[in-house]
Short mmCIF file of C-alpha atoms and ligand atoms in Angstrom, two decimals:
data_model
loop_
_atom_site.label_atom_id
_atom_site.label_comp_id
_atom_site.label_asym_id
_atom_site.label_seq_id
_atom_site.Cartn_x
_atom_site.Cartn_y
_atom_site.Cartn_z
CA MET A 12 -180.73 29.12 38.79
CA THR A 13 -184.02 30.58 37.53
CA CYS A 14 -185.18 33.69 39.29
CA ASN A 15 -188.05 36.08 39.30
CA LEU A 16 -186.83 39.40 37.98
CA THR A 17 -188.68 42.65 38.58
CA VAL A 18 -187.64 45.55 36.34
CA ILE A 19 -188.77 48.90 37.68
CA GLY A 20 -189.12 51.62 35.05
CA LEU A 21 -189.90 50.25 31.58
CA GLY A 22 -188.28 52.89 29.37
CA TYR A 23 -185.25 52.97 27.06
CA VAL A 24 -183.20 51.09 29.66
CA GLY A 25 -185.69 48.89 31.51
CA LEU A 26 -187.62 47.46 28.56
CA PRO A 27 -184.58 46.12 26.63
CA LEU A 28 -183.34 44.57 29.91
CA ALA A 29 -186.72 42.91 30.50
CA SER A 30 -186.70 41.67 26.89
CA GLU A 31 -183.21 40.13 27.10
CA ALA A 32 -183.99 38.60 30.51
CA CYS A 33 -187.10 36.92 29.05
CA ARG A 34 -184.94 35.55 26.20
CA ALA A 35 -182.51 34.22 28.82
CA GLY A 36 -185.35 32.23 30.41
CA LEU A 37 -186.01 34.38 33.49
CA THR A 38 -189.53 35.04 34.73
CA VAL A 39 -189.93 38.81 34.37
CA ILE A 40 -192.38 41.36 35.75
CA GLY A 41 -192.17 44.99 34.71
CA PHE A 42 -193.33 47.72 37.09
CA ASP A 43 -194.05 51.27 35.95
CA ILE A 44 -196.10 54.23 37.15
CA SER A 45 -197.27 55.16 33.66
CA SER A 46 -200.63 53.59 32.80
CA ASP A 47 -199.93 54.27 29.10
CA VAL A 48 -196.72 52.22 29.29
CA ILE A 49 -198.39 49.37 31.20
CA GLU A 50 -201.49 49.20 28.99
CA GLY A 51 -199.41 49.53 25.80
CA LEU A 52 -197.05 46.70 26.73
CA ASN A 53 -199.82 44.40 27.93
CA ALA A 54 -201.53 45.05 24.59
CA GLY A 55 -198.29 44.02 22.80
CA GLN A 56 -197.20 47.56 21.84
CA SER A 57 -193.64 48.75 22.34
CA HIS A 58 -192.94 52.45 22.91
CA ILE A 59 -189.15 52.05 22.59
CA ASP A 60 -187.14 52.15 19.32
CA ASP A 61 -184.93 49.15 20.11
CA VAL A 62 -187.76 46.83 21.21
CA THR A 63 -190.21 45.81 18.49
CA ASN A 64 -193.84 44.72 18.94
CA ASP A 65 -192.63 41.22 17.98
CA ASP A 66 -190.13 41.40 20.86
CA VAL A 67 -192.99 42.34 23.23
CA SER A 68 -195.03 39.43 21.98
CA THR A 69 -192.04 37.09 22.55
CA MET A 70 -191.75 38.52 26.08
CA GLN A 71 -195.44 37.83 26.67
CA ASP A 72 -194.98 34.25 25.44
CA CYS A 73 -192.32 33.94 28.14
CA GLY A 74 -194.80 35.14 30.78
CA PHE A 75 -193.90 38.85 30.93
CA VAL A 76 -196.51 41.18 32.39
CA ALA A 77 -196.36 44.90 33.05
CA THR A 78 -197.97 46.17 36.21
CA GLY A 79 -198.44 49.28 38.31
CA ASP A 80 -199.60 47.38 41.37
CA PRO A 81 -196.95 47.03 44.11
CA ALA A 82 -198.74 43.93 45.40
CA ASP A 83 -197.51 42.09 42.25
CA LEU A 84 -193.88 42.49 43.35
CA ALA A 85 -194.03 40.27 46.42
CA ASP A 86 -192.43 37.19 44.81
CA GLY A 87 -189.37 38.91 43.32
CA ASP A 88 -185.84 37.57 43.79
CA VAL A 89 -184.02 40.28 41.84
CA PHE A 90 -185.08 43.93 41.51
CA VAL A 91 -183.44 46.17 38.93
CA ILE A 92 -184.20 49.89 39.17
CA CYS A 93 -184.23 51.74 35.81
CA VAL A 94 -186.17 54.89 36.67
CA PRO A 95 -185.32 58.39 35.35
CA THR A 96 -182.68 60.59 36.98
CA PRO A 97 -183.24 64.03 35.42
CA LEU A 98 -182.01 67.43 36.56
CA SER A 99 -184.25 69.66 38.65
CA ASP A 100 -185.00 73.25 37.59
CA ASP A 101 -181.92 74.53 39.43
CA GLY A 102 -179.66 72.03 37.62
CA ALA A 103 -179.22 69.70 40.63
CA PRO A 104 -179.76 65.93 40.42
CA ASP A 105 -183.40 64.94 40.82
CA LEU A 106 -183.37 61.55 42.53
CA SER A 107 -187.06 61.59 43.45
CA ALA A 108 -187.91 58.54 41.28
CA VAL A 109 -184.94 56.60 42.73
CA VAL A 110 -186.07 57.50 46.25
CA GLU A 111 -189.70 56.48 45.58
CA THR A 112 -188.59 53.21 44.01
CA SER A 113 -186.15 52.39 46.82
CA LYS A 114 -188.98 52.82 49.33
CA LEU A 115 -191.18 50.54 47.26
CA VAL A 116 -188.49 47.86 46.85
CA GLY A 117 -187.63 48.11 50.55
CA SER A 118 -191.25 47.25 51.33
CA VAL A 119 -191.21 44.03 49.26
CA ILE A 120 -187.73 42.48 49.48
CA GLY A 121 -186.94 39.54 51.68
CA PRO A 122 -183.77 37.73 52.76
CA GLY A 123 -181.61 36.58 49.84
CA CYS A 124 -182.89 39.18 47.34
CA LEU A 125 -180.62 41.14 44.99
CA VAL A 126 -181.31 44.83 44.31
CA VAL A 127 -179.47 46.58 41.47
CA LEU A 128 -179.62 50.28 40.60
CA GLU A 129 -179.11 50.93 36.87
CA SER A 130 -180.26 54.57 36.75
CA THR A 131 -177.40 56.94 35.97
CA THR A 132 -176.35 58.88 39.04
CA TYR A 133 -173.42 60.34 40.95
CA PRO A 134 -171.05 58.14 42.98
CA GLY A 135 -172.41 57.50 46.44
CA THR A 136 -176.10 57.19 45.50
CA THR A 137 -176.43 53.42 45.88
CA ALA A 138 -174.77 53.32 49.29
CA GLY A 139 -175.94 56.72 50.56
CA THR A 140 -179.51 57.04 49.22
CA VAL A 141 -180.76 53.62 48.08
CA ARG A 142 -179.25 51.45 50.83
CA PRO A 143 -180.78 53.22 53.87
CA LEU A 144 -184.23 53.30 52.26
CA LEU A 145 -184.06 49.58 51.46
CA GLU A 146 -182.89 48.78 54.99
CA LEU A 147 -185.51 50.98 56.60
CA GLY A 148 -188.35 49.51 54.54
CA SER A 149 -187.30 45.86 54.90
CA GLY A 150 -185.71 45.75 58.33
CA LEU A 151 -182.89 43.82 56.63
CA ILE A 152 -179.19 44.67 56.35
CA ALA A 153 -177.59 45.20 52.96
CA GLY A 154 -174.57 42.98 52.30
CA ILE A 155 -175.75 40.52 54.94
CA ASP A 156 -179.46 39.80 54.46
CA PHE A 157 -179.74 40.95 50.86
CA SER A 158 -177.33 41.94 48.07
CA LEU A 159 -177.00 45.45 46.70
CA ALA A 160 -175.19 46.47 43.49
CA TYR A 161 -174.92 49.17 40.86
CA SER A 162 -174.71 48.43 37.14
CA PRO A 163 -174.70 51.27 34.63
CA GLU A 164 -176.69 50.83 31.45
CA ARG A 165 -174.67 51.53 28.30
CA ILE A 166 -177.49 51.30 25.81
CA ASP A 167 -176.93 53.24 22.58
CA PRO A 168 -180.40 53.73 21.07
CA GLY A 169 -180.55 52.80 17.40
CA ASN A 170 -177.11 51.13 17.37
CA PRO A 171 -177.45 48.16 14.98
CA THR A 172 -174.26 46.44 16.17
CA TYR A 173 -174.15 46.78 19.94
CA GLY A 174 -177.16 46.00 22.10
CA LEU A 175 -177.58 44.97 25.69
CA ARG A 176 -176.41 41.37 25.15
CA ASN A 177 -173.07 42.06 23.45
CA THR A 178 -172.04 45.23 25.29
CA PRO A 179 -169.91 44.39 28.34
CA LYS A 180 -171.85 45.09 31.56
CA VAL A 181 -170.06 46.82 34.41
CA VAL A 182 -171.18 45.66 37.88
CA GLY A 183 -170.09 46.81 41.33
CA GLY A 184 -171.48 45.54 44.63
CA LEU A 185 -171.62 46.86 48.18
CA THR A 186 -169.47 43.89 49.25
CA PRO A 187 -167.48 41.33 47.22
CA ALA A 188 -170.29 38.84 47.81
CA CYS A 189 -172.84 41.37 46.45
CA THR A 190 -170.66 41.84 43.36
CA GLU A 191 -170.45 38.09 42.89
CA ARG A 192 -174.22 37.72 43.15
CA ALA A 193 -174.83 40.54 40.63
CA VAL A 194 -172.19 39.14 38.23
CA GLU A 195 -173.93 35.76 38.38
CA PHE A 196 -177.32 37.38 37.66
CA TYR A 197 -176.12 39.43 34.66
CA GLY A 198 -174.01 36.52 33.40
CA ASP A 199 -177.26 34.80 32.35
CA ILE A 200 -178.34 37.83 30.32
CA VAL A 201 -175.24 39.41 28.73
CA GLU A 202 -172.11 37.97 27.12
CA THR A 203 -169.52 39.75 29.26
CA VAL A 204 -169.77 41.04 32.83
CA VAL A 205 -167.05 43.36 34.15
CA PRO A 206 -166.88 43.48 37.96
CA THR A 207 -165.49 46.60 39.62
CA VAL A 208 -163.86 46.84 43.03
CA GLY A 209 -166.89 48.59 44.52
CA LEU A 210 -170.10 50.55 44.05
CA GLY A 211 -168.52 53.98 43.56
CA GLU A 212 -166.25 52.73 40.78
CA ALA A 213 -169.21 51.31 38.85
CA GLU A 214 -171.19 54.52 39.40
CA LEU A 215 -168.30 56.68 38.22
CA ALA A 216 -167.58 54.46 35.17
CA LYS A 217 -170.87 55.54 33.57
CA LEU A 218 -170.28 59.24 34.25
CA LEU A 219 -166.70 58.91 33.03
CA GLU A 220 -167.85 57.47 29.69
CA ASN A 221 -170.39 60.22 29.13
CA THR A 222 -168.18 63.04 30.39
CA TYR A 223 -165.47 61.87 27.97
CA ARG A 224 -167.96 62.14 25.09
CA HIS A 225 -169.34 65.45 26.39
CA VAL A 226 -165.91 67.10 26.56
CA ASN A 227 -164.75 65.77 23.17
CA ILE A 228 -167.97 66.75 21.37
CA ALA A 229 -167.69 70.25 22.86
CA LEU A 230 -164.09 70.41 21.63
CA MET A 231 -165.33 69.67 18.10
CA ASN A 232 -168.18 72.17 18.42
CA GLU A 233 -165.79 74.95 19.39
CA LEU A 234 -163.38 73.90 16.63
CA ALA A 235 -166.25 74.03 14.11
CA ILE A 236 -166.84 77.69 14.95
CA LEU A 237 -163.13 78.48 14.67
CA CYS A 238 -162.66 76.46 11.46
CA HIS A 239 -165.49 78.35 9.79
CA GLU A 240 -163.62 81.61 10.44
CA LEU A 241 -160.31 80.04 9.36
CA GLU A 242 -161.93 78.55 6.22
CA ILE A 243 -160.74 75.07 7.12
CA ASP A 244 -162.86 71.97 6.53
CA LEU A 245 -163.01 70.45 10.03
CA TRP A 246 -164.60 67.20 8.82
CA ALA A 247 -161.70 66.69 6.38
CA SER A 248 -159.25 67.31 9.23
CA ILE A 249 -161.06 64.76 11.41
CA GLU A 250 -160.93 62.20 8.60
CA ALA A 251 -157.20 62.83 8.23
CA ALA A 252 -156.56 62.62 11.98
CA ARG A 253 -158.50 59.38 12.38
CA THR A 254 -156.11 57.57 10.01
CA LYS A 255 -153.75 57.49 13.00
CA PRO A 256 -154.12 53.93 14.27
CA PHE A 257 -153.63 54.88 17.94
CA GLY A 258 -154.21 57.79 20.30
CA PHE A 259 -157.08 59.49 18.47
CA GLU A 260 -160.82 58.84 18.52
CA ALA A 261 -163.05 60.77 16.14
CA PHE A 262 -165.83 62.97 17.53
CA TYR A 263 -167.93 65.29 15.37
CA PRO A 264 -169.50 68.71 15.75
CA GLY A 265 -173.23 69.31 15.46
CA PRO A 266 -176.08 71.62 16.42
CA GLY A 267 -175.58 70.96 20.14
CA VAL A 268 -175.91 67.85 22.27
CA GLY A 269 -179.14 66.01 23.07
CA GLY A 270 -180.56 62.84 24.51
CA HIS A 271 -180.86 61.78 28.09
CA CYS A 272 -177.16 61.17 28.70
CA ILE A 273 -174.66 63.72 27.38
CA PRO A 274 -176.44 66.96 28.37
CA ILE A 275 -177.40 65.60 31.81
CA ASP A 276 -175.04 62.98 33.23
CA PRO A 277 -171.88 65.15 33.40
CA ASN A 278 -173.89 67.61 35.49
CA TYR A 279 -174.40 64.86 38.06
CA LEU A 280 -170.63 64.61 38.28
CA SER A 281 -170.02 68.37 38.46
CA TRP A 282 -172.76 68.63 41.13
CA VAL A 283 -171.06 66.04 43.37
CA VAL A 284 -167.68 67.70 42.75
CA ARG A 285 -169.18 71.03 43.90
CA SER A 286 -170.49 69.32 47.03
CA ILE A 287 -166.88 68.64 48.06
CA GLY A 288 -165.85 72.24 47.41
CA TYR A 289 -164.40 72.08 43.88
CA ARG A 290 -165.60 73.01 40.42
CA PHE A 291 -165.36 70.54 37.54
CA ARG A 292 -164.21 73.11 35.02
CA PHE A 293 -163.92 70.74 32.04
CA VAL A 294 -167.58 69.72 32.37
CA GLU A 295 -168.82 73.26 32.95
CA LEU A 296 -166.89 74.60 29.95
CA ALA A 297 -168.09 71.77 27.69
CA THR A 298 -171.68 72.41 28.76
CA GLU A 299 -171.31 76.13 28.05
CA ILE A 300 -169.85 75.55 24.57
CA SER A 301 -172.39 72.95 23.43
CA GLU A 302 -175.35 74.89 24.87
CA ARG A 303 -174.23 77.89 22.81
CA MET A 304 -174.37 75.98 19.49
CA PRO A 305 -178.07 76.73 18.73
CA SER A 306 -177.35 80.48 19.16
CA TYR A 307 -174.33 80.15 16.91
CA LEU A 308 -176.54 78.44 14.31
CA VAL A 309 -178.97 81.36 14.47
CA LYS A 310 -176.04 83.68 13.62
CA ARG A 311 -175.13 81.44 10.66
CA VAL A 312 -178.78 81.51 9.53
CA GLN A 313 -178.72 85.31 9.66
CA ASP A 314 -175.51 85.38 7.60
CA LEU A 315 -176.88 83.01 4.95
CA LEU A 316 -180.13 84.95 4.62
CA ASN A 317 -178.20 88.22 4.44
CA LEU A 318 -176.51 86.92 1.30
CA VAL A 319 -179.90 86.97 -0.44
CA CYS A 320 -180.98 90.26 1.24
CA LYS A 321 -183.43 88.58 3.65
CA SER A 322 -183.94 88.91 7.35
CA VAL A 323 -184.75 86.03 9.69
CA LYS A 324 -188.05 87.81 10.40
CA GLY A 325 -190.53 86.67 7.78
CA SER A 326 -188.26 84.00 6.31
CA THR A 327 -189.49 80.44 5.95
CA ILE A 328 -187.12 77.98 7.56
CA LEU A 329 -187.37 74.18 7.49
CA LEU A 330 -185.72 72.04 10.17
CA LEU A 331 -184.71 68.63 8.82
CA GLY A 332 -184.64 66.04 11.64
CA VAL A 333 -185.66 67.24 15.10
CA THR A 334 -184.79 64.18 17.22
CA TYR A 335 -181.63 64.19 19.32
CA LYS A 336 -179.77 61.70 17.13
CA ALA A 337 -180.05 60.14 13.71
CA ASP A 338 -182.54 57.35 12.99
CA VAL A 339 -184.24 57.37 16.41
CA ARG A 340 -187.52 59.00 17.46
CA ASP A 341 -186.32 60.23 20.89
CA GLN A 342 -186.67 64.03 21.17
CA ARG A 343 -185.33 64.42 24.72
CA GLU A 344 -183.03 67.44 25.10
CA THR A 345 -182.86 67.81 21.33
CA PRO A 346 -180.94 70.93 20.24
CA ALA A 347 -183.72 71.48 17.67
CA LEU A 348 -185.75 72.84 20.57
CA PRO A 349 -183.65 75.91 21.51
CA LEU A 350 -182.90 76.54 17.82
CA ALA A 351 -186.58 76.52 16.81
CA THR A 352 -187.47 78.67 19.84
CA GLN A 353 -184.85 81.30 18.96
CA LEU A 354 -185.81 81.38 15.26
CA CYS A 355 -189.50 81.79 16.14
CA GLU A 356 -188.65 84.57 18.59
CA LEU A 357 -186.83 86.40 15.77
CA GLY A 358 -189.99 86.16 13.63
CA ALA A 359 -189.10 83.29 11.28
CA GLU A 360 -191.82 80.96 9.99
CA VAL A 361 -190.40 77.63 11.21
CA PHE A 362 -191.48 74.21 9.91
CA PHE A 363 -190.05 70.73 10.35
CA PHE A 364 -189.70 67.50 8.44
CA ASP A 365 -188.85 64.32 10.34
CA PRO A 366 -190.02 60.83 9.38
CA TYR A 367 -189.71 59.80 13.07
CA VAL A 368 -191.71 62.65 14.60
CA GLU A 369 -195.38 63.57 14.31
CA GLN A 370 -195.50 66.49 16.72
CA PHE A 371 -192.82 68.97 17.67
CA SER A 372 -193.26 72.01 19.91
CA ALA A 373 -190.77 74.70 20.83
CA GLY A 374 -191.14 77.60 23.24
CA GLY A 375 -194.85 76.81 23.73
CA ARG A 376 -195.52 76.86 19.96
CA SER A 377 -196.51 73.87 17.90
CA ILE A 378 -194.12 73.76 14.93
CA PRO A 379 -195.96 72.66 11.77
CA SER A 380 -194.81 69.45 10.09
CA ILE A 381 -194.23 69.21 6.33
CA ASP A 382 -195.62 66.15 4.54
CA ASP A 383 -193.94 66.69 1.20
CA PRO A 384 -190.54 68.39 1.44
CA GLU A 385 -190.15 68.48 -2.33
CA LEU A 386 -193.33 70.54 -2.76
CA PHE A 387 -192.23 72.82 0.10
CA ALA A 388 -188.85 73.64 -1.46
CA SER A 389 -190.09 76.57 -3.55
CA LYS A 390 -191.53 78.30 -0.42
CA CYS A 391 -188.50 77.73 1.77
CA ASP A 392 -185.75 80.33 2.23
CA LEU A 393 -183.44 78.02 4.13
CA ALA A 394 -183.42 74.40 5.28
CA ILE A 395 -181.24 73.31 8.20
CA LEU A 396 -180.13 69.69 8.44
CA LEU A 397 -180.03 68.89 12.15
CA GLN A 398 -180.15 65.08 12.14
CA ALA A 399 -178.77 62.90 9.38
CA HIS A 400 -181.69 60.42 9.29
CA GLN A 401 -181.05 57.97 6.42
CA ASP A 402 -184.55 58.73 5.07
CA ILE A 403 -183.55 62.37 4.66
CA LEU A 404 -180.06 61.79 3.28
CA ASN A 405 -181.33 59.35 0.66
CA SER A 406 -184.12 61.64 -0.56
CA PRO A 407 -183.84 63.51 -3.88
CA PHE A 408 -185.66 66.54 -2.40
CA ILE A 409 -182.36 67.75 -0.88
CA ALA A 410 -181.26 68.95 -4.34
CA THR A 411 -184.44 71.00 -4.79
CA TYR A 412 -183.70 73.45 -1.95
CA ALA A 413 -182.08 76.79 -2.71
CA ARG A 414 -180.03 76.84 0.52
CA ILE A 415 -179.27 74.19 3.13
CA LEU A 416 -177.22 74.69 6.27
CA ASP A 417 -175.81 71.23 7.04
CA THR A 418 -174.82 70.88 10.70
CA ARG A 419 -173.59 67.29 10.17
CA GLY A 420 -171.16 67.68 7.30
CA VAL A 421 -172.84 65.01 5.19
CA LEU A 422 -174.63 66.75 2.28
CA LYS A 423 -172.99 67.76 -0.96
CA GLY A 424 -174.01 70.34 -3.56
CA ASP A 425 -173.76 74.01 -4.47
CA ASN A 426 -176.87 74.67 -2.35
CA VAL A 427 -175.22 73.28 0.80
CA GLU A 428 -173.13 75.09 3.41
CA TRP A 429 -171.58 73.11 6.27
CA LEU A 430 -171.57 74.23 9.89
N1 NAD B 520 -181.93 56.34 27.43
C1 NAD B 520 -180.67 55.97 27.42
O1 NAD B 520 -180.08 55.83 26.36
C2 NAD B 520 -179.93 55.69 28.73
C3 NAD B 520 -178.69 55.06 28.64
C4 NAD B 520 -178.02 54.76 29.80
C5 NAD B 520 -178.57 55.09 31.05
N2 NAD B 520 -179.77 55.73 31.12
C6 NAD B 520 -180.28 56.01 32.45
O2 NAD B 520 -181.26 55.04 32.80
C7 NAD B 520 -182.30 55.63 33.59
C8 NAD B 520 -183.63 55.43 32.91
O3 NAD B 520 -183.58 56.12 31.67
P1 NAD B 520 -184.58 55.78 30.48
O4 NAD B 520 -183.97 56.40 29.27
O5 NAD B 520 -184.92 54.34 30.47
O6 NAD B 520 -185.85 56.61 30.96
P2 NAD B 520 -187.30 56.57 30.34
O7 NAD B 520 -187.92 57.88 30.62
O8 NAD B 520 -187.27 56.05 28.93
O9 NAD B 520 -188.05 55.45 31.21
C9 NAD B 520 -188.21 55.54 32.55
C10 NAD B 520 -189.50 54.80 32.93
O10 NAD B 520 -189.59 54.83 34.35
C11 NAD B 520 -190.94 55.10 34.71
N3 NAD B 520 -190.95 55.68 36.04
C12 NAD B 520 -190.72 56.94 36.42
N4 NAD B 520 -190.80 57.05 37.76
C13 NAD B 520 -191.09 55.81 38.25
C14 NAD B 520 -191.29 55.27 39.52
N5 NAD B 520 -191.22 56.04 40.60
N6 NAD B 520 -191.59 53.95 39.64
C15 NAD B 520 -191.66 53.17 38.53
N7 NAD B 520 -191.48 53.62 37.27
C16 NAD B 520 -191.19 54.93 37.13
C17 NAD B 520 -191.46 56.02 33.63
O11 NAD B 520 -192.87 55.98 33.54
C18 NAD B 520 -190.76 55.44 32.38
O12 NAD B 520 -191.57 54.46 31.75
C19 NAD B 520 -181.89 57.09 33.75
O13 NAD B 520 -181.17 57.22 34.93
C20 NAD B 520 -180.98 57.34 32.58
O14 NAD B 520 -180.04 58.35 32.82
C21 NAD B 520 -180.48 56.01 29.98
#
């Protein structure tokens, strides 16, 4: 059955979904509140790493249009909500975009429609927040007049092997019939659909995946600090441990955690756990440990500069890679931010080199970018490798630096010290 799909929120999650749906032969409209996003896409320009301009042009050939006009949504059969779910200033879930979108969708859906929430959120959101707004706006009843489901996005930006199509898609509906309808819809777009017994299970699956990563990365971060004191090479231990063919999955330490998922999603879970009178101590501890990594790095910077009788104040420090992960341009929640802020506050002259980033600001200061890291080497007291972008790892300039603090355990040489 062909259907008219409306994707709401055309970011890292919504745009790849719209792209795959176009490839699958669906008629797709994208709705967003950002005029830059709408104008860019309608001009054939992608703003997302995993969707190329060629992909956008293929989408347009299939009839895709981006719009900010709610009137364009009237003919939709399926509505998939991919809007942001950040944390508010007090650390609580900020569902304002989900609420706004649910009101909008409620005003346009008719009998027989399917509405799916893909935004990451705590269990209970689809039934407790989205459902009443849809019912109020439409005058229809979920599970009877229209179908309602939750399906977490598992996109891994920059992953060359697993994309939307070949990553199994978890889907849970309000009723078994809603699940069936959502499974049928996604079955046209992805290779494998995994139905859950209900909405809450699908909502929790996403938070479980990210909390598992959050806790294990924090474990490695704490071990990195301890191993430095114990003079044990943690990376070598991880390589040894991962030879076990069962029961161990390798996670690695780093300068902290970044991106939209790991630093944020587990807090959605700990927030809902607090609302029922408990504390999710694993999540809170992991957050505390990983948030402390930039401060720990500052201490390591001080120690390294001490060795050559220098203070942080007045030293020239170069940050190599300021995005949140290797080989992507996404800077959200990057640990480079608190690190650069702290180094600037201590009086260091901080610069950055990142082939993916033109502008980087920290603590209200614009951090200058370096065009030629080889020329800069003679001026630099210390370089810190934060992200192992291939373009950085494969560059000969690494050997020209007097001192490099490598937070990824990937560089070799007498000038390199690992985290
Ligand atoms: N980025 C990831 O790797 C990833 C992975 C899995 C899940 N998620 C989750 O998916 C959701 C979306 O994340 P993202 O990374 O795509 O965000 P994003 O910031 O890249 O994109 C969100 C888009 O939604 C638009 N938007 C905001 N409010 C809107 C509204 N009221 N109506 C219409 N459009 C609106 C924004 O302009 C933006 O274009 C979040 O809940 C996130 O946690 C993200």
